[in-house]
Amino acid sequence: MGTNYQRFAGGGSPVYLNPGLNFLTKIGISDLFEDHRIVGAFRFSGIADLFTSGGVDNEVLLSYEYRKKKIDHQVVLHRQSFVKIDDFNGTPARAHVHDIRYTAKLPINEVLGAKGSVLYRNDKFTYFSQGDVSLPKKPAYDNYVGLRAELVFDDTRNVMVNIMNGFRGKVWGEYWRKIKNERHDLITAGFDLRHYQRVHRQITWCNRLAGGTSWGTDRLLFYLGGVDNWFNAKFNNEINIVKPETYQFQTLATNMRGFSQNIRNGNNFVTYNSELRFPIVKYFVDRPMRSDFLNNLQLISFFDLGAAWYGLNPLSKENTENVNTYLQGSNLSPIIITVINDKNPLVAGAGWGIRSRLYGYFVRLDFGYGIDNFRSQKAVIGLSFATDF
């Protein structure tokens, strides 16, 4: 529910980016003219999380919007708790994130708008007592303040669910500063451009170009691979992270179907996605059907291309070599084995999928075949819950 980035987990799977099955409730109220709007939401852990994380993977959100004047104002309070995050010494911790966001929205014309936000974030880490190292550790606190600017363009027309015509996009930039004597900051910027071209009747060719970068002392790590809201998400632990000590936050860079998460990573990423969406029933039957599933049933073919890398040069040695070290033998006479594999920063994926709405949820099932180092990979099946890309 929150829009801020998760804390860097030290290179393991970003488990809490995929909460899995859970209980989510969202309630909104507004006046007759919709000048004031209040939204409240909370999410509780799923059954699996009750056993694996003690049921602490929860979120609470409260939002108020004032929309009477030309400039809209919004205040959001958000709290999230989760586990399975490690510091660099390998000590697991329970994290509580509290953030406050004020946003002003200015419409420039019918299709263009600007947003500005002031942000505050408080992170509390309580380390598990699992030995002599973690037992004396006291809770740690991090406080950040930030600014965000965003320019949004939207000139699209909805045809049906997941089918539209036109162009939309946005560019944004953020600056975060840690409240501490020493300098700790994060600067990040990105863009997301999407074009929807009508081919014939409801058949639409959709293209997306997106990218992002981060720099500063507390950088943002992009995990390339998979899709958003992936139900059966998988994470690739074989791809190492270059200079993990430079990161404090992490997020996913999607779409890259045909791969698990972390097929590539770094403080920079760019992706290109192309889909041909074919609403098979609506195309041949020119009348509404009683079945919501058949009304929104779509077949798609897709092609994804993307890269993620560290630093300025994606072709540098640290970006094109993946180093894994294995320890064999006994403690008295260990054998250290180092394996170096070539790693092209650019990967691709292609395949097909099915889309429709089932019990009010828009469900996506994708069959993707990845291309890594110019070699085709086995199919990866992705079940997700989201519209568009």
Coordinates of C-alpha atoms in Angstrom, one line a residue, residues 10-385:
G10 CA 21.5 -7.4 2.3
G11 CA 21.2 -9.2 -1.0
G12 CA 18.6 -11.9 -0.1
S13 CA 15.2 -12.2 -1.6
P14 CA 13.0 -9.1 -1.1
V15 CA 10.3 -11.3 0.4
Y16 CA 8.2 -8.4 1.7
L17 CA 7.8 -7.0 -1.8
N18 CA 5.6 -10.0 -2.4
P19 CA 3.3 -10.4 0.6
G20 CA 1.4 -13.3 -0.9
L21 CA -2.0 -14.2 0.3
N22 CA -3.2 -11.7 2.9
F23 CA -6.3 -9.9 4.2
L24 CA -6.7 -6.4 2.8
T25 CA -9.5 -4.0 3.6
K26 CA -9.9 -0.5 2.1
I27 CA -12.6 2.0 2.9
G28 CA -13.2 5.4 1.4
I29 CA -15.7 8.2 2.1
S30 CA -16.3 11.6 0.5
D31 CA -18.8 14.4 0.5
L32 CA -21.5 14.9 -2.2
F33 CA -19.2 17.2 -4.3
E34 CA -16.1 15.1 -3.7
D35 CA -14.3 18.1 -2.3
H36 CA -13.1 16.0 0.7
R37 CA -12.1 12.4 0.6
I38 CA -10.8 10.1 3.4
V39 CA -9.4 6.6 2.7
G40 CA -8.4 4.1 5.3
A41 CA -6.8 0.7 4.6
F42 CA -5.1 -2.1 6.5
R43 CA -3.5 -5.4 5.5
F44 CA -2.9 -8.4 7.7
S45 CA -0.5 -11.3 7.1
G46 CA -1.6 -14.3 5.2
I47 CA -1.8 -17.8 6.7
A48 CA 1.7 -18.7 5.5
D49 CA 3.2 -15.5 7.1
L50 CA 1.7 -16.5 10.5
F51 CA 4.1 -19.4 10.6
T52 CA 7.2 -17.9 8.8
S53 CA 7.3 -14.4 10.1
G54 CA 5.2 -14.5 13.2
G55 CA 2.3 -12.6 11.6
V56 CA 4.0 -9.2 11.7
D57 CA 4.0 -8.4 7.9
N58 CA 1.2 -5.9 8.2
E59 CA 0.3 -2.4 6.9
V60 CA -2.0 0.5 7.9
L61 CA -2.7 3.5 5.8
L62 CA -4.8 6.7 6.3
S63 CA -5.3 9.4 3.6
Y64 CA -7.1 12.7 3.5
E65 CA -7.6 14.8 0.3
Y66 CA -8.8 18.3 -0.1
R67 CA -10.0 18.9 -3.7
K68 CA -12.1 22.0 -3.5
K69 CA -9.6 24.5 -5.1
K70 CA -7.5 24.2 -8.3
I71 CA -4.6 22.7 -6.3
D72 CA -5.4 19.4 -4.6
H73 CA -3.8 18.7 -1.3
Q74 CA -3.3 15.2 0.2
V75 CA -1.8 13.9 3.5
V76 CA -1.0 10.2 3.8
L77 CA 0.0 8.4 7.0
H78 CA 1.5 4.9 6.5
R79 CA 2.9 2.2 8.8
Q80 CA 4.4 -1.1 7.8
S81 CA 6.0 -3.9 9.8
F82 CA 8.0 -6.9 8.4
V83 CA 10.7 -9.3 9.2
K84 CA 13.4 -11.2 7.2
I85 CA 15.6 -8.1 6.8
D86 CA 19.3 -8.5 7.7
D87 CA 22.0 -6.0 8.5
F88 CA 25.5 -6.5 7.0
N89 CA 26.5 -8.8 9.9
G90 CA 23.7 -11.2 9.0
T91 CA 21.6 -10.5 12.1
P92 CA 17.8 -10.7 11.3
A93 CA 15.7 -7.8 12.5
R94 CA 12.1 -6.8 12.8
A95 CA 11.4 -3.5 11.0
H96 CA 8.7 -0.9 11.6
V97 CA 8.4 1.8 9.0
H98 CA 6.4 5.0 9.6
D99 CA 6.1 7.6 6.9
I100 CA 4.2 10.8 6.4
R101 CA 3.6 12.3 2.9
Y102 CA 2.1 15.7 2.0
T103 CA 1.4 16.1 -1.8
A104 CA 0.2 19.1 -3.8
K105 CA -1.3 18.4 -7.2
L106 CA -1.5 21.2 -9.9
P107 CA -3.4 20.6 -13.2
I108 CA -1.6 22.5 -16.0
N109 CA -4.2 21.6 -18.6
E110 CA -6.6 18.8 -19.5
V111 CA -3.8 16.2 -20.0
L112 CA -0.8 17.5 -18.1
G113 CA -0.3 17.9 -14.3
A114 CA 2.5 18.4 -11.8
K115 CA 2.9 17.0 -8.3
G116 CA 5.2 18.0 -5.4
S117 CA 5.6 16.1 -2.2
V118 CA 7.3 16.6 1.2
L119 CA 8.1 13.3 2.9
Y120 CA 9.3 12.0 6.3
R121 CA 10.2 8.5 7.1
N122 CA 11.1 6.7 10.4
D123 CA 12.6 3.2 10.4
K124 CA 13.0 1.2 13.6
F125 CA 14.9 -2.1 13.7
T126 CA 14.6 -4.5 16.6
Y127 CA 17.2 -7.3 16.3
F128 CA 16.4 -10.9 17.2
S129 CA 18.2 -12.4 20.1
Q130 CA 19.8 -15.4 18.5
G131 CA 23.3 -15.4 20.1
D132 CA 26.0 -13.5 21.8
V133 CA 26.3 -11.1 18.9
S134 CA 22.7 -10.0 18.6
L135 CA 21.7 -10.2 22.3
P136 CA 23.3 -6.9 23.4
K137 CA 22.1 -5.0 20.3
K138 CA 19.8 -2.2 21.1
P139 CA 17.0 -1.1 18.7
A140 CA 18.2 1.1 15.9
Y141 CA 16.4 4.2 14.4
D142 CA 16.8 5.9 11.1
N143 CA 15.0 9.1 10.2
Y144 CA 14.8 10.5 6.6
V145 CA 13.2 13.6 5.1
G146 CA 12.6 14.0 1.4
L147 CA 11.3 15.9 -1.5
R148 CA 9.6 14.5 -4.7
A149 CA 8.7 16.3 -7.9
E150 CA 6.6 14.6 -10.6
L151 CA 5.3 15.6 -14.1
V152 CA 2.4 13.5 -15.4
F153 CA 0.9 13.4 -18.9
D154 CA -2.2 11.3 -19.7
D155 CA -4.0 11.6 -23.1
T156 CA -5.5 8.1 -23.2
R157 CA -9.1 6.8 -23.7
N158 CA -10.3 3.7 -22.1
V159 CA -11.9 1.2 -24.5
M160 CA -12.4 -1.6 -22.0
V161 CA -10.5 -3.1 -19.0
N162 CA -6.8 -3.3 -19.9
I163 CA -7.4 -1.8 -23.4
M164 CA -6.9 1.9 -24.1
N165 CA -5.7 4.2 -26.9
G166 CA -3.4 7.1 -26.7
F167 CA -0.2 8.1 -24.8
R168 CA 0.7 8.6 -21.2
G169 CA 3.8 8.9 -19.2
K170 CA 5.5 10.5 -16.2
V171 CA 9.0 11.6 -15.1
W172 CA 10.0 12.1 -11.5
G173 CA 12.9 12.9 -9.2
E174 CA 13.4 12.4 -5.4
Y175 CA 15.9 13.5 -2.8
W176 CA 16.1 11.9 0.6
R177 CA 18.4 13.1 3.4
K178 CA 19.1 11.2 6.6
I179 CA 18.7 13.2 9.8
K180 CA 22.2 12.7 11.1
N181 CA 25.4 14.6 11.6
E182 CA 27.2 12.6 8.9
R183 CA 26.0 13.1 5.3
H184 CA 23.6 10.3 4.2
D185 CA 21.5 11.0 1.2
L186 CA 19.6 9.3 -1.7
I187 CA 18.9 11.0 -5.1
T188 CA 16.8 9.0 -7.6
A189 CA 15.1 9.9 -10.9
G190 CA 13.1 7.9 -13.4
F191 CA 10.6 7.9 -16.3
D192 CA 7.8 5.7 -17.5
L193 CA 6.4 6.3 -21.0
R194 CA 3.5 4.2 -22.5
H195 CA 1.8 4.3 -25.9
Y196 CA -1.3 2.4 -27.0
Q197 CA -2.0 2.1 -30.7
R198 CA -5.2 0.7 -32.1
V199 CA -4.6 -1.9 -34.7
H200 CA -8.2 -3.1 -35.6
R201 CA -11.3 -2.6 -33.5
Q202 CA -10.2 -3.6 -29.9
I203 CA -6.9 -5.1 -30.9
T204 CA -4.2 -2.8 -29.5
W205 CA -0.4 -2.7 -29.7
C206 CA 1.0 -1.4 -26.4
N207 CA 4.6 -0.2 -25.8
R208 CA 6.3 0.9 -22.7
L209 CA 9.8 2.4 -22.1
A210 CA 10.9 2.9 -18.4
G211 CA 14.1 3.6 -16.6
G212 CA 15.6 4.8 -13.3
T213 CA 18.8 5.7 -11.6
S214 CA 20.0 6.5 -8.1
W215 CA 23.1 8.0 -6.6
G216 CA 24.4 9.3 -3.3
T217 CA 25.6 7.6 -0.2
D218 CA 22.5 5.6 0.4
R219 CA 21.5 4.3 -3.0
L220 CA 18.5 2.5 -4.3
L221 CA 19.0 -1.0 -5.7
F222 CA 16.9 -2.1 -8.7
Y223 CA 16.1 -5.9 -9.0
L224 CA 15.4 -6.6 -12.6
G225 CA 13.1 -9.5 -13.4
G226 CA 9.5 -10.8 -13.1
V227 CA 6.3 -8.8 -13.0
D228 CA 4.5 -6.6 -10.4
N229 CA 2.2 -8.4 -7.9
W230 CA 3.7 -11.8 -8.9
F231 CA 1.8 -14.4 -6.9
N232 CA 4.3 -17.3 -7.3
A233 CA 7.4 -15.0 -7.2
K234 CA 10.9 -16.5 -7.4
F235 CA 14.2 -14.9 -6.6
N236 CA 17.6 -15.6 -8.2
N237 CA 20.3 -15.9 -5.6
E238 CA 23.1 -16.7 -8.1
I239 CA 23.5 -13.2 -9.3
N240 CA 25.7 -11.2 -7.0
I241 CA 25.3 -7.5 -6.1
V242 CA 28.2 -5.2 -6.9
K243 CA 29.2 -3.1 -3.9
P244 CA 26.2 -3.9 -1.6
E245 CA 27.6 -1.5 1.0
T246 CA 26.5 1.4 -1.1
Y247 CA 22.7 0.5 -0.9
Q248 CA 20.2 1.3 1.8
F249 CA 16.9 0.8 -0.2
Q250 CA 15.6 -1.7 -2.8
T251 CA 12.8 -2.0 -5.3
L252 CA 11.7 -4.1 -8.3
A253 CA 12.3 -3.1 -11.9
T254 CA 9.7 -4.8 -14.1
N255 CA 8.5 -6.2 -16.5
M256 CA 11.0 -8.8 -17.5
R257 CA 9.0 -12.0 -18.1
G258 CA 10.8 -15.3 -18.6
F259 CA 13.0 -14.7 -15.6
S260 CA 12.8 -14.7 -11.8
Q261 CA 13.6 -11.6 -9.8
N262 CA 17.2 -10.5 -9.7
I263 CA 18.3 -11.7 -13.2
R264 CA 20.2 -8.4 -13.1
N265 CA 20.6 -5.7 -10.5
G266 CA 22.2 -2.3 -10.0
N267 CA 21.6 1.4 -9.3
N268 CA 20.5 1.9 -12.9
F269 CA 17.9 0.1 -15.1
V270 CA 16.0 0.5 -18.3
T271 CA 13.3 -1.7 -19.7
Y272 CA 11.3 -1.9 -23.0
N273 CA 8.0 -3.8 -23.1
S274 CA 5.8 -4.5 -26.1
E275 CA 2.4 -6.3 -26.0
L276 CA -0.2 -7.1 -28.6
R277 CA -3.6 -7.3 -26.8
F278 CA -6.4 -9.2 -28.4
P279 CA -9.8 -9.3 -26.6
I280 CA -10.9 -12.5 -28.3
V281 CA -14.6 -12.6 -27.3
K282 CA -15.3 -8.9 -27.6
Y283 CA -13.6 -8.8 -31.0
F284 CA -16.0 -11.4 -32.5
V285 CA -19.1 -10.8 -30.4
D286 CA -20.3 -7.2 -30.8
R287 CA -22.6 -7.1 -27.7
P288 CA -22.2 -7.3 -23.9
M289 CA -22.1 -10.8 -22.5
R290 CA -23.5 -11.9 -19.1
S291 CA -20.1 -13.4 -18.2
D292 CA -17.7 -10.8 -16.9
F293 CA -14.9 -13.3 -17.4
L294 CA -15.7 -13.7 -21.2
N295 CA -16.2 -10.0 -21.6
N296 CA -12.7 -9.3 -20.5
L297 CA -10.9 -12.4 -21.8
Q298 CA -7.7 -11.3 -23.7
L299 CA -4.9 -13.1 -25.4
I300 CA -1.5 -11.3 -25.6
S301 CA 1.9 -11.8 -27.1
F302 CA 4.8 -9.9 -25.5
F303 CA 8.5 -9.0 -25.9
D304 CA 10.6 -7.6 -23.0
L305 CA 14.1 -6.1 -23.2
G306 CA 16.0 -4.7 -20.3
A307 CA 19.2 -4.1 -18.4
A308 CA 20.4 -3.2 -14.9
W309 CA 23.9 -2.2 -14.0
Y310 CA 26.1 -0.5 -11.4
G311 CA 27.9 2.8 -12.1
L312 CA 28.1 4.7 -15.4
N313 CA 29.4 1.9 -17.7
P314 CA 27.1 -1.1 -18.1
L315 CA 30.0 -2.9 -20.0
S316 CA 32.6 -2.6 -17.2
K317 CA 34.2 -5.7 -15.8
E318 CA 32.2 -5.6 -12.6
N319 CA 29.0 -5.5 -14.6
T320 CA 29.9 -8.2 -17.1
E321 CA 31.3 -10.8 -14.7
N322 CA 29.4 -12.7 -12.0
V323 CA 31.7 -14.1 -9.3
N324 CA 30.6 -16.9 -7.0
T325 CA 32.8 -18.3 -4.2
Y326 CA 32.2 -21.8 -2.7
L327 CA 33.9 -23.3 0.4
Q328 CA 34.7 -27.0 0.3
G329 CA 36.5 -29.3 2.7
S330 CA 36.9 -29.1 6.5
N331 CA 37.5 -26.0 8.6
L332 CA 41.2 -27.1 9.2
S333 CA 41.9 -27.4 5.5
P334 CA 39.3 -25.5 3.5
I335 CA 39.2 -25.4 -0.3
I336 CA 38.0 -22.1 -1.8
I337 CA 36.6 -22.4 -5.3
T338 CA 35.9 -19.2 -7.3
V339 CA 33.6 -19.5 -10.4
I340 CA 33.5 -16.5 -12.8
N341 CA 30.7 -16.5 -15.4
D342 CA 30.1 -14.0 -18.2
K343 CA 27.1 -11.8 -17.6
N344 CA 25.7 -9.6 -20.4
P345 CA 23.8 -6.7 -18.7
L346 CA 21.1 -6.9 -21.4
V347 CA 18.5 -9.7 -21.2
A348 CA 15.3 -10.3 -23.1
G349 CA 12.1 -12.3 -22.8
A350 CA 9.2 -13.3 -25.1
G351 CA 6.0 -15.3 -24.8
W352 CA 2.3 -15.2 -24.5
G353 CA -0.4 -14.8 -21.9
I354 CA -4.0 -14.8 -20.9
R355 CA -5.9 -11.9 -19.2
S356 CA -9.4 -11.6 -17.7
R357 CA -11.3 -10.5 -14.6
L358 CA -12.2 -13.2 -12.1
Y359 CA -14.3 -12.5 -9.0
G360 CA -13.5 -8.8 -9.3
Y361 CA -9.7 -9.3 -9.7
F362 CA -7.9 -8.8 -13.0
V363 CA -5.8 -11.9 -13.3
R364 CA -2.7 -12.3 -15.6
L365 CA -1.1 -15.6 -16.6
D366 CA 2.1 -15.4 -18.5
F367 CA 4.3 -18.0 -20.2
G368 CA 7.7 -16.3 -20.7
Y369 CA 10.9 -17.6 -22.3
G370 CA 14.0 -15.7 -21.3
I371 CA 17.0 -15.0 -23.4
D372 CA 20.2 -14.7 -21.3
N373 CA 23.7 -14.4 -22.9
F374 CA 22.1 -15.1 -26.3
R375 CA 20.8 -18.5 -24.9
S376 CA 17.1 -19.4 -24.6
Q377 CA 15.9 -20.4 -21.1
K378 CA 13.1 -22.7 -19.9
A379 CA 9.6 -21.2 -19.7
V380 CA 8.7 -19.3 -16.5
I381 CA 5.0 -19.2 -15.6
G382 CA 3.9 -16.0 -13.8
L383 CA 0.5 -15.5 -12.2
S384 CA -0.1 -11.9 -11.2
F385 CA -2.9 -9.5 -10.3

